[in-house]
Coordinates of C-alpha atoms and ligand atoms in Angstrom, one line a residue:
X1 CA 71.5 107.1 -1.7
X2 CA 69.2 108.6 -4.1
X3 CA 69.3 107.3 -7.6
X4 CA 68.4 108.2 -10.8
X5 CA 67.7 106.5 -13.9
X6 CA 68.7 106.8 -17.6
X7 CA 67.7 105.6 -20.6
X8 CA 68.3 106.0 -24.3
X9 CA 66.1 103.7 -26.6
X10 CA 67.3 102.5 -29.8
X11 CA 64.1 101.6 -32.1
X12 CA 64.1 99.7 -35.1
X13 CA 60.3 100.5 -37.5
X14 CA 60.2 98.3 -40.3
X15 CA 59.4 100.2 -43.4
X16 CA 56.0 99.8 -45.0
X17 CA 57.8 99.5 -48.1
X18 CA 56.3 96.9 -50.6
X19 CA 59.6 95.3 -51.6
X20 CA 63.0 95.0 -50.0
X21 CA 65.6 98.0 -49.4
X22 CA 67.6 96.7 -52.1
X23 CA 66.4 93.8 -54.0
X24 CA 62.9 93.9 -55.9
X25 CA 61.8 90.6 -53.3
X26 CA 57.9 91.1 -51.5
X27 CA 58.5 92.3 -47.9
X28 CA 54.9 90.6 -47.1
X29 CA 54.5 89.2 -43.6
X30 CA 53.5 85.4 -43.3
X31 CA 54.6 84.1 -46.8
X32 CA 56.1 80.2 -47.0
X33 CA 59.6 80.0 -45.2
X34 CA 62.2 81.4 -48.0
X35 CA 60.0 82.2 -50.6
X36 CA 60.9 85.6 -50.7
X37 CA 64.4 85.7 -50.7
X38 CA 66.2 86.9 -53.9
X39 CA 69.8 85.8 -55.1
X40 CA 70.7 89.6 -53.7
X41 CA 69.2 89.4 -50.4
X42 CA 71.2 86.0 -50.2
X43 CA 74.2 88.2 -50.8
X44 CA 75.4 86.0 -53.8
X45 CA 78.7 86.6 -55.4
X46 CA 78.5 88.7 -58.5
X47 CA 75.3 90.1 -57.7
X48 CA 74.7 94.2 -56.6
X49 CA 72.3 95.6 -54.2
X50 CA 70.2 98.4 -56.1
X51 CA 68.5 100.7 -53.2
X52 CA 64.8 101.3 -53.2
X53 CA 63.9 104.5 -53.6
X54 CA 60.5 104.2 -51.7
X55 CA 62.4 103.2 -48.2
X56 CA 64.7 106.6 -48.8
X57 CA 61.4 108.5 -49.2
X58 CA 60.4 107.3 -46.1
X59 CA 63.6 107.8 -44.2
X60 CA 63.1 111.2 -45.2
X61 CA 59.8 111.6 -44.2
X62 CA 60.4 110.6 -41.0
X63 CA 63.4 113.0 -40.5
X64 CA 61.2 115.7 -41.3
X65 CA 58.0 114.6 -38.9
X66 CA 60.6 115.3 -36.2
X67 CA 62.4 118.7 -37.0
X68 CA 65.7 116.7 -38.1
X69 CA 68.5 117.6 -40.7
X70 CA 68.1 115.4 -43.4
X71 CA 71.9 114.6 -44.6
X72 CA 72.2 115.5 -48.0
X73 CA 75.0 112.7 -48.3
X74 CA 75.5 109.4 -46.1
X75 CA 76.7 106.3 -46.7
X76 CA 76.4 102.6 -46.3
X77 CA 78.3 100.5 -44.6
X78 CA 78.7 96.5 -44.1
X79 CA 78.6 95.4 -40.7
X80 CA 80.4 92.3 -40.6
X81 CA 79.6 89.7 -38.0
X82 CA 78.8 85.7 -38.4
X83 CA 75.4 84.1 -38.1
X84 CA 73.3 81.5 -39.4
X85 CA 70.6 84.0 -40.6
X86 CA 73.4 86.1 -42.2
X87 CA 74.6 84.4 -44.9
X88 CA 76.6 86.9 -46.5
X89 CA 78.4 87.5 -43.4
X90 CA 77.8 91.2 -43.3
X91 CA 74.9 93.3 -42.6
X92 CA 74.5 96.5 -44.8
X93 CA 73.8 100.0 -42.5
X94 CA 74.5 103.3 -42.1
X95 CA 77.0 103.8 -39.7
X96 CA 79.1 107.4 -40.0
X97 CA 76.8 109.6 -41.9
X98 CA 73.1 108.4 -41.9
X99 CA 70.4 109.7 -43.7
X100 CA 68.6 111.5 -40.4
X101 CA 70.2 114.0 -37.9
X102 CA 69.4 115.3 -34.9
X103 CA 65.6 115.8 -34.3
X104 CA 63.5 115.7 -31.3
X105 CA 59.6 115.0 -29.6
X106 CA 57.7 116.2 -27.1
X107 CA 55.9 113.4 -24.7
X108 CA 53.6 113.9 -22.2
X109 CA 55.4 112.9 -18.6
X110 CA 53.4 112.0 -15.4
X111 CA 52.9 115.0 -14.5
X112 CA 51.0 116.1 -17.2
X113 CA 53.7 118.9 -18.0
X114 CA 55.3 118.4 -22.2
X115 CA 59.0 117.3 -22.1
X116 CA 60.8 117.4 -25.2
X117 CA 63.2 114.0 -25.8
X118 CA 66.3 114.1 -28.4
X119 CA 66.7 111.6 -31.5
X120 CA 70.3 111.4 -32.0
X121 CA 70.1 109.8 -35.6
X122 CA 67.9 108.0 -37.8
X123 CA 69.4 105.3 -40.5
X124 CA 68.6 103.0 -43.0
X125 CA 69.5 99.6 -42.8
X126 CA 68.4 95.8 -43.7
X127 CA 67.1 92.9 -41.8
X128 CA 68.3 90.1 -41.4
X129 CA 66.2 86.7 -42.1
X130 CA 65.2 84.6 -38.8
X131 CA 66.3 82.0 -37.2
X132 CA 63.2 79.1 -36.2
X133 CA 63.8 76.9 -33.3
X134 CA 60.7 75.5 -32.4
X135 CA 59.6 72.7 -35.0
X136 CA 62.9 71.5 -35.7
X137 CA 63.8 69.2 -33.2
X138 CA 67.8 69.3 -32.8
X139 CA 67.8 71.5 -35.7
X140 CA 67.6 75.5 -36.5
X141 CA 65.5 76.4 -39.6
X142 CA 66.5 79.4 -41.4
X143 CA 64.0 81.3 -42.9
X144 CA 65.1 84.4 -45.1
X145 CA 62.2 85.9 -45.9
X146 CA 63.0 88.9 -43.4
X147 CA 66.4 89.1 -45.2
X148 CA 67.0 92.7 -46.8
X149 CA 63.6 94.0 -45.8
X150 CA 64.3 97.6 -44.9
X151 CA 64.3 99.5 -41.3
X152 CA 64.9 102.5 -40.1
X153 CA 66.6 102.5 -37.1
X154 CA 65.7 105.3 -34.5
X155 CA 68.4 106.0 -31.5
X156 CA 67.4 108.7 -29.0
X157 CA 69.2 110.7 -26.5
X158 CA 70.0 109.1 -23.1
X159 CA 67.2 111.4 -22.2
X160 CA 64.2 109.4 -20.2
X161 CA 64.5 109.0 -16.8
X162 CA 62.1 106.4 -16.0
X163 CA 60.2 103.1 -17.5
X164 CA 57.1 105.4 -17.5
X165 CA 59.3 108.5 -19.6
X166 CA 60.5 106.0 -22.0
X167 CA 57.3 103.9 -22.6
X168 CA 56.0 107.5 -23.5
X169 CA 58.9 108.4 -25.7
X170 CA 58.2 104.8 -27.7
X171 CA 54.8 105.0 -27.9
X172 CA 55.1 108.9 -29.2
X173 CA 57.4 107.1 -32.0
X174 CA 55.0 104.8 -33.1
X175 CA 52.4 107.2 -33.5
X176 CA 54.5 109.3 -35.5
X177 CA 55.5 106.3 -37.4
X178 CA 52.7 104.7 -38.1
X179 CA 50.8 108.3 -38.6
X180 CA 53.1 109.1 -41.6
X181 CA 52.4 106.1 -43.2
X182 CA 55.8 104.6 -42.9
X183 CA 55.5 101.6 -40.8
X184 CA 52.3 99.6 -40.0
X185 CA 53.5 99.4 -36.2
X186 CA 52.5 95.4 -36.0
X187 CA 54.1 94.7 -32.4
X188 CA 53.3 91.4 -33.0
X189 CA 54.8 90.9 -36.5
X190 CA 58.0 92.1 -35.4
X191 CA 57.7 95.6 -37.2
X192 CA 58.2 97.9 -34.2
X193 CA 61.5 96.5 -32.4
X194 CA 63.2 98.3 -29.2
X195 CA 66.1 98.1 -27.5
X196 CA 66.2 100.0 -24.2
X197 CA 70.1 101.4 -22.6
X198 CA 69.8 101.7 -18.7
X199 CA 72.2 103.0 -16.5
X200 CA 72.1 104.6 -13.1
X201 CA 73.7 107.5 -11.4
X202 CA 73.7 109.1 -8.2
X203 CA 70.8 112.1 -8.0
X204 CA 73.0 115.2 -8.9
X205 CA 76.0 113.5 -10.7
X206 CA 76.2 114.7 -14.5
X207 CA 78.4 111.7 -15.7
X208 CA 76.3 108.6 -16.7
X209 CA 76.5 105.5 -15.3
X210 CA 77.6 102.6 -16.8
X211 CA 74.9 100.9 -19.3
X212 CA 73.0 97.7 -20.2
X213 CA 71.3 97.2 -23.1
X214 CA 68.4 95.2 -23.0
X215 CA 67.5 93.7 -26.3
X216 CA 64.6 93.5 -29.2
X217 CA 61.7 93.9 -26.8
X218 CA 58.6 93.9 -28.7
X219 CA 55.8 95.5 -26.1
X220 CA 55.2 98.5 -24.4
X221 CA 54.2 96.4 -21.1
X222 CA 57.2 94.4 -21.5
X223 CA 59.7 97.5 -22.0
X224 CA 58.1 99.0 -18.7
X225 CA 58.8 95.5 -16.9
X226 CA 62.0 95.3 -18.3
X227 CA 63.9 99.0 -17.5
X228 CA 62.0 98.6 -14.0
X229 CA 63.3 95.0 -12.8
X230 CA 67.1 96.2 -14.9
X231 CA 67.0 99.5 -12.6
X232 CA 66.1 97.3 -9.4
X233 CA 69.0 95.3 -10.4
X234 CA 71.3 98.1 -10.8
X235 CA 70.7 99.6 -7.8
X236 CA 71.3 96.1 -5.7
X237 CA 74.6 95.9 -7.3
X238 CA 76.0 99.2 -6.4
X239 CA 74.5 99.1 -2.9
X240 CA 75.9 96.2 -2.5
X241 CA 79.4 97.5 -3.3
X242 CA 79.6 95.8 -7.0
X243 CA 80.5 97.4 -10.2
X244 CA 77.3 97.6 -13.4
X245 CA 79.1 95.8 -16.2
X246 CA 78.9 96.9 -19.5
X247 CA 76.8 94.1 -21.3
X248 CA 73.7 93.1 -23.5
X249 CA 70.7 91.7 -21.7
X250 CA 68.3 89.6 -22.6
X251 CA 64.2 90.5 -21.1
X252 CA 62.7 87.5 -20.1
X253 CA 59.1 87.9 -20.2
X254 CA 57.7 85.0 -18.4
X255 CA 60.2 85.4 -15.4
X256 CA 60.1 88.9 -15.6
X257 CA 63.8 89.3 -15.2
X258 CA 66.7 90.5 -17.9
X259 CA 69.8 87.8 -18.2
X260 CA 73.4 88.4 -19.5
X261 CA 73.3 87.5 -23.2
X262 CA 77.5 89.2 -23.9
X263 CA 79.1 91.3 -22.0
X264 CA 81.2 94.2 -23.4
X265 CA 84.4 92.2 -23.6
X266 CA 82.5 89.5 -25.6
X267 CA 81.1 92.4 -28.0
X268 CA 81.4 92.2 -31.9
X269 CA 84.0 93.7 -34.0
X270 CA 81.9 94.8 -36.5
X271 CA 85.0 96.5 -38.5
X272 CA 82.0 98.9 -40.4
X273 CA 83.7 100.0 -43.7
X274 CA 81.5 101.9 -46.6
X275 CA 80.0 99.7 -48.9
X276 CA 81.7 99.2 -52.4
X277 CA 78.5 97.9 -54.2
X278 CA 76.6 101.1 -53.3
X279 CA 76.9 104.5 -54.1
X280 CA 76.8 107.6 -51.5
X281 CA 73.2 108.4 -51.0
X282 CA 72.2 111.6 -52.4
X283 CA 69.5 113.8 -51.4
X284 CA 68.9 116.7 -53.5
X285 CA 66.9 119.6 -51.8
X286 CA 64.1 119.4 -54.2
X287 CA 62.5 115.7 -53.3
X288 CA 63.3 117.1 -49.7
X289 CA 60.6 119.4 -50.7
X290 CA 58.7 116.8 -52.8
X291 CA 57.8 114.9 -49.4
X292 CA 57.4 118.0 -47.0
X293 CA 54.6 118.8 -49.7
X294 CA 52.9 115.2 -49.2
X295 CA 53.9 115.1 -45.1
X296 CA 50.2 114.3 -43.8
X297 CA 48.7 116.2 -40.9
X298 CA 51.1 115.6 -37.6
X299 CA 49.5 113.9 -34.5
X300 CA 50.4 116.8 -32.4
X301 CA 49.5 119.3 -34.7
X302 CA 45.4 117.4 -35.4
X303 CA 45.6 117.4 -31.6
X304 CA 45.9 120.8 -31.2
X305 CA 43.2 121.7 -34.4
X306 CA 41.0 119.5 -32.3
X307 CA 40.9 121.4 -29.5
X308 CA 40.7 124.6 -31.4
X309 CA 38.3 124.1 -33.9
X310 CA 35.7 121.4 -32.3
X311 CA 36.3 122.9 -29.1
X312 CA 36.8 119.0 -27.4
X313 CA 39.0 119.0 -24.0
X314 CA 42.8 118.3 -24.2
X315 CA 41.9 114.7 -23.2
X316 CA 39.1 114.0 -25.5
X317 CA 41.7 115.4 -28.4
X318 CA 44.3 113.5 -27.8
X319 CA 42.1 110.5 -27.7
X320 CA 40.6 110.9 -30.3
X321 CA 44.1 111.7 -32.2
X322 CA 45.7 108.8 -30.6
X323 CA 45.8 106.6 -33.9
X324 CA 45.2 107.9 -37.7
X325 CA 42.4 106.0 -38.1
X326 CA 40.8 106.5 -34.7
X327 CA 41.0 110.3 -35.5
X328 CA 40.0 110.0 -39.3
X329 CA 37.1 108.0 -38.2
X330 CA 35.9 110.5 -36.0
X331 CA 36.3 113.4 -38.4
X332 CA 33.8 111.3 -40.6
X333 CA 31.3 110.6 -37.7
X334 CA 31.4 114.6 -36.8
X335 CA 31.2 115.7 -40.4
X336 CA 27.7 113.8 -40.7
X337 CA 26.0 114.4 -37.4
X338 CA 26.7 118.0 -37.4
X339 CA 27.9 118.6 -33.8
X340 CA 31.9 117.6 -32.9
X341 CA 30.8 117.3 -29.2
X342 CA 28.1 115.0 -29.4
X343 CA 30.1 112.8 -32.0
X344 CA 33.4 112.9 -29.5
X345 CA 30.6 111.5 -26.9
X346 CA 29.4 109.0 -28.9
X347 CA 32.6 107.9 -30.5
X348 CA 34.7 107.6 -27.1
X349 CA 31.6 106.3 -25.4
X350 CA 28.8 104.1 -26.4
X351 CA 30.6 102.9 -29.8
X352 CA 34.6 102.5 -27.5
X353 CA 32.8 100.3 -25.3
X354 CA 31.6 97.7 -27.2
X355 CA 34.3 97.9 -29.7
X356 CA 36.7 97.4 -26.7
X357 CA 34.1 94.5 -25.5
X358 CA 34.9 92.5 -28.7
X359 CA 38.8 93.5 -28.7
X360 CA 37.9 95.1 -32.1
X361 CA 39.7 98.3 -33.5
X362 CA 38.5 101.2 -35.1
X363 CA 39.1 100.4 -38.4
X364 CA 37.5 97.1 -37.6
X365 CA 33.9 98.7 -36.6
X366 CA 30.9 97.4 -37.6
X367 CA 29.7 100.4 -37.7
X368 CA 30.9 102.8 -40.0
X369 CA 31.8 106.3 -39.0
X370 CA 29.2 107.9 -41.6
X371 CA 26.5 105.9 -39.9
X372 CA 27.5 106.5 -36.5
X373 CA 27.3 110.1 -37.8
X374 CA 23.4 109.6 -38.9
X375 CA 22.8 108.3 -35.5
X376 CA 24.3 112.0 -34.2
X377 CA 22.8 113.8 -36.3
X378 CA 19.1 112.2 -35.2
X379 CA 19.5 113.0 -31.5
X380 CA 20.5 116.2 -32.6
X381 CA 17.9 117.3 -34.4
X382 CA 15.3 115.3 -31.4
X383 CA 14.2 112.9 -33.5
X384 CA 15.2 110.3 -30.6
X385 CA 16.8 110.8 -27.0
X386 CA 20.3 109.6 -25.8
X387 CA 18.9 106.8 -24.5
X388 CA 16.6 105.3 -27.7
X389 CA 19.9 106.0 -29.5
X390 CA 21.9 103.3 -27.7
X391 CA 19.3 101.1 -28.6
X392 CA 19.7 102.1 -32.0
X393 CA 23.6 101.9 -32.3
X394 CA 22.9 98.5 -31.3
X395 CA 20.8 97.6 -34.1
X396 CA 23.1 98.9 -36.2
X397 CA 25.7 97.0 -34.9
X398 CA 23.9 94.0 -35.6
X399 CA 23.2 95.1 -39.1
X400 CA 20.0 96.2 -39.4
X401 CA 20.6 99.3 -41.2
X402 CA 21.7 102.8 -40.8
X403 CA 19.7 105.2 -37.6
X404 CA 17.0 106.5 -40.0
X405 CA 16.0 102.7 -41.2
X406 CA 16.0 101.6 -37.6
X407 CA 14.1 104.5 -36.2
X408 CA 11.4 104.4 -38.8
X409 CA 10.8 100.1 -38.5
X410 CA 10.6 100.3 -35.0
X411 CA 8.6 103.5 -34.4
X412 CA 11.2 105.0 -32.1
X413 CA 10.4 108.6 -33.2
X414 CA 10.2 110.9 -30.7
X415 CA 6.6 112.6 -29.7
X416 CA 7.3 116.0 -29.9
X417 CA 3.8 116.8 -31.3
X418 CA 2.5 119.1 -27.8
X419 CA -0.6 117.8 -28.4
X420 CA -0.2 114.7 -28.0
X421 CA 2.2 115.2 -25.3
X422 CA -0.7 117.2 -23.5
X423 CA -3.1 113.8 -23.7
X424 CA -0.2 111.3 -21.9
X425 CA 0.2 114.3 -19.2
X426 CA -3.3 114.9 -18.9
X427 CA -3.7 110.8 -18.7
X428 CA -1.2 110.4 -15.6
X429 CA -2.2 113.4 -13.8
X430 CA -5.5 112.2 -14.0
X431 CA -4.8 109.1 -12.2
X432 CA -2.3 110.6 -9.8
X433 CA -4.8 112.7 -8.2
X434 CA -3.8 112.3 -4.9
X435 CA -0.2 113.0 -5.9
X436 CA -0.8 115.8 -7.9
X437 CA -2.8 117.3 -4.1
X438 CA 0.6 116.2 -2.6
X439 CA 2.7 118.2 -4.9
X440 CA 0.5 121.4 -4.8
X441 CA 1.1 121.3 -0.6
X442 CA 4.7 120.4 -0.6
X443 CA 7.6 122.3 0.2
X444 CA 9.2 123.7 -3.4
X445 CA 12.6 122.7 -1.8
X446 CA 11.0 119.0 -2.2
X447 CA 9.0 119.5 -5.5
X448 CA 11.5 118.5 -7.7
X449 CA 11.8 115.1 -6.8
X450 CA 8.1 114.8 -6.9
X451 CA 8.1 115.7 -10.2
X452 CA 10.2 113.3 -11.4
X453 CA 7.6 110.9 -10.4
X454 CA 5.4 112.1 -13.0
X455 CA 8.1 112.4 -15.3
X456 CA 8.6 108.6 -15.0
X457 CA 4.9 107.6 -15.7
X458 CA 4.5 109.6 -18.8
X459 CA 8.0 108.6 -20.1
X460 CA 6.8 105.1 -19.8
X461 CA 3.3 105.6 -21.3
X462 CA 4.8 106.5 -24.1
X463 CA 7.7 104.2 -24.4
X464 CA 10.6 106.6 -23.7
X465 CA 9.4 108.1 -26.6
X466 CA 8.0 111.6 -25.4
X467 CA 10.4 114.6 -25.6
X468 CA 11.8 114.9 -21.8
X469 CA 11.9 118.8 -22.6
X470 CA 8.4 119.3 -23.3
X471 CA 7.3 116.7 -20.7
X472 CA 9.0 118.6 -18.1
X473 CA 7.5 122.0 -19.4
X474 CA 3.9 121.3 -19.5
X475 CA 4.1 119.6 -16.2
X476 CA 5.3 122.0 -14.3
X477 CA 3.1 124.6 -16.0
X478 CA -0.2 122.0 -15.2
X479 CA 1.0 121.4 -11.8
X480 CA 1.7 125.4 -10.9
X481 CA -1.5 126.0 -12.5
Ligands
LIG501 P1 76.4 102.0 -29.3 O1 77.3 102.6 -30.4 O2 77.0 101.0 -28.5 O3 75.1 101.6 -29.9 P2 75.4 104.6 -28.7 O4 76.3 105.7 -28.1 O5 75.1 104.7 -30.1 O6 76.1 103.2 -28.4 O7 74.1 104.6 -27.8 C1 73.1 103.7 -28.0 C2 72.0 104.1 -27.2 O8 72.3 104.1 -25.8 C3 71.5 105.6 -27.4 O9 70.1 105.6 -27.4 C4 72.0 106.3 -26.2 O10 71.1 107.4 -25.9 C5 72.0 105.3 -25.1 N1 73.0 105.5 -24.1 C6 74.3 105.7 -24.2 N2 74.9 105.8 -23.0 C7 73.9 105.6 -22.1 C8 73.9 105.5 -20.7 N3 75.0 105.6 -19.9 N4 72.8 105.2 -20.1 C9 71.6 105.0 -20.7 N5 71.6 105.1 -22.1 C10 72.7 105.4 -22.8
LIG502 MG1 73.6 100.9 -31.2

């Protein structure tokens, strides 16, 4: 039997909002345990939830990145279900009408080919605070600092058909995400969330299988582990003649295995009803047109401007365009050193490397992009070869200025002065005699080679510093002579 996989992801982004989706709390990561928890994110008798404007913006924003109907009305709703780091017993969503319709995204699949994946929905909702289990012994902490901070929760199409497809899809939201400026996309801190629905079905068969859904997994690698070892586990049901149970799983990282957390039977009643603290959201068409207007440049759309206007490869674009800042930085870097090529080199080569060899990011480079753009824009214009240069970019690394302070206190200028090119060729052919005779008598097939030998001995006479053009030139017209 031939099988085939399924999976819808359901993705919560926390929104880069300064304070909560309805209280006037700080959303700051890190702060003292329930420092940041107001009266209304306690969901006090007596008090009422005010909605922030700023999440609703972003909500919107998102919609529009991609191609959705933004609902002119929706609606909030309380979720109602028991747990410590609840305590108002409800959780306020959007469950009917959200704010985000149907939309959709094009990822990249194995095959190199563009596939274009559904969103069902977008909606707003609110954390809920977190429960700590570690340094209480016995005991549960409840901290509700999370409590009311605001998410947009992002539930696709059962559309992917592998881990692979779906890792893409994820990874394509975060970069829209985190391009628009709506979530900061910390894995770590909790602020890109996913859960992933697998199901199986026989190849051909248009009914879907019968789903898990494996919950709140916070890494690409671990949502790839997870949909592959579910699918494996799938499959060894069925073939085995068992039935996939409806449920909610639980990824275990460190075994590398999903567990039953509640199955289908054991699911929540949430008994959703609109809220009666909060008014129907309302969306007029003008601040619609008030965020298209500020909507930054698209990932997909400074790919393909990339590609058109700096003439870089469709794999040095969408490198380069893989984060914001990895792409504004080298915008900077090209701007300065006056060629987009050599700048693509330099910034996915030389300047990659060692970042990556100190697990830095972009935005933390020691080197800033308008330096790394001087240091372009002198092997451009000859001043130094490739080769000095990486000697350079390490000075500068270690902060000893910018390219033209480091090429001038070192004397790394190149000798492009034919005269005194002339003298160091003059110099090695001199004592070479007997391989300049050599050369003269050889074969032309094998006089390349032999020049390189000269090439070498002036190149270090002068401290790689003499232009390798020029060298090359007056040799060969010395040597022909
Ligand atoms: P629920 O209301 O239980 O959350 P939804 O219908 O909203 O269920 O679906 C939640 C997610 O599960 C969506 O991303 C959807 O694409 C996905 N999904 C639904 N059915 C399946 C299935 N049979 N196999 C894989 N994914 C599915
Ligand atoms: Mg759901």
């Amino acid at each position: 039997m031939q099988w085939e996989t399924v999976i819808g992801l359901e993705i919560h982004t926390q929104l880069a909002t300064k304070a909560k989706i309805f209280s006037a709390s700080s959303t700051e990561f890190g702060a003292e345990p329930n420092t940041q928890a107001s009266l209304i994110d306690l969901g006090m008798p007596g008090v009422l939830p005010v909605l922030n404007r700023e999440a609703v913006r972003m909500a919107v924003r998102f919609g529009k990145a991609i191609g959705a109907q933004v609902a002119e009305r929706s609606v909030f709703a309380r979720k109602n279900y028991f747990y410590p780091d609840l305590p108002k017993g409800y959780q306020i969503s959007q469950y009917e009408l959200p704010v985000v319709g149907e939309g959709s995204v094009e990822v990249m699949q194995e095959n190199g080919s563009g596939k274009v994946v559904g969103v069902t929905r977008a909606h707003l909702e609110e954390d809920a605070g977190k429960s700590l289990h570690e340094d209480f012994h016995g005991m549960t902490g409840i901290d509700l600092n999370r409590a009311g901070t605001p998410l947009l929760e992002i539930v696709s199409e059962p559309d992917m058909r592998s881990a692979k497809e779906a890792v893409a899809y994820a990874k394509k939201i975060h970069q829209i995400v985190t391009y628009i400026g709506i979530c900061d996309g910390n894995m770590q801190e909790g602020s890109f969330r996913m859960d992933a629905n697998v199901s199986i079905r026989p190849q051909g068969q248009a009914e879907l299988g019968t789903r898990a859904e494996l919950k709140n997994i916070n890494s690409f690698r671990f949502l790839e582990k997870a949909i592959n070892y579910e699918v494996g586990r799938q499959i060894e049901v069925l073939e085995d003649g068992g039935r996939v149970v409806q449920e909610t799983r639980l990824y275990d990282a460190d075994k590398d295995e999903t567990r039953s957390m509640r199955s289908k039977e054991e699911a929540n009643d949430y008994r959703y009803f609109p809220d009666p603290d909060l008014l129907p959201l309302q969306i007029d068409a003008a601040s619609i047109a008030e965020v298209v207007a500020e909507m930054p440049e698209l990932p997909d759309a400074r790919r393909a401007r990339f590609e058109a206007d700096y003439g870089l490869s469709a794999y040095d674009a969408d490198v380069l365009t893989s984060t914001r800042a990895q792409a504004d930085y080298y915008e900077t870097a090209a701007a300065a050193g006056g060629d987009a090529k050599l700048a693509a080199n330099w910034v996915m080569g030389e300047l990659a490397a060692a970042l990556n060899k100190q697990g830095l990011d972009i935005g933390e480079s020691p080197v800033a992009a308008a330096t790394l753009g001087g240091l372009v824009a002198r092997i451009k214009d000859n001043t130094i070869s490739s080769k000095i240069a990486k000697g350079v970019l390490a000075a500068i690394w270690a902060g000893e200025g910018d390219a033209d302070a480091i090429i001038e206190a070192r004397g790394l200028r190149q000798i492009t002065d034919s005269g005194a090119i002339e003298a160091l060729v003059d110099e090695v052919l001199a004592v070479n005699a007997e391989q300049v005779e050599n050369y003269r008598n050889a074969d032309a097939s094998k006089q390349p080679k032999m020049l390189g030998f000269f090439v070498g001995q002036i190149m270090k006479k002068s401290q790689g510093k003499a232009n390798p053009q020029q060298v090359n030139a007056l040799l060969r017209k010395k040597l022909e002579a």
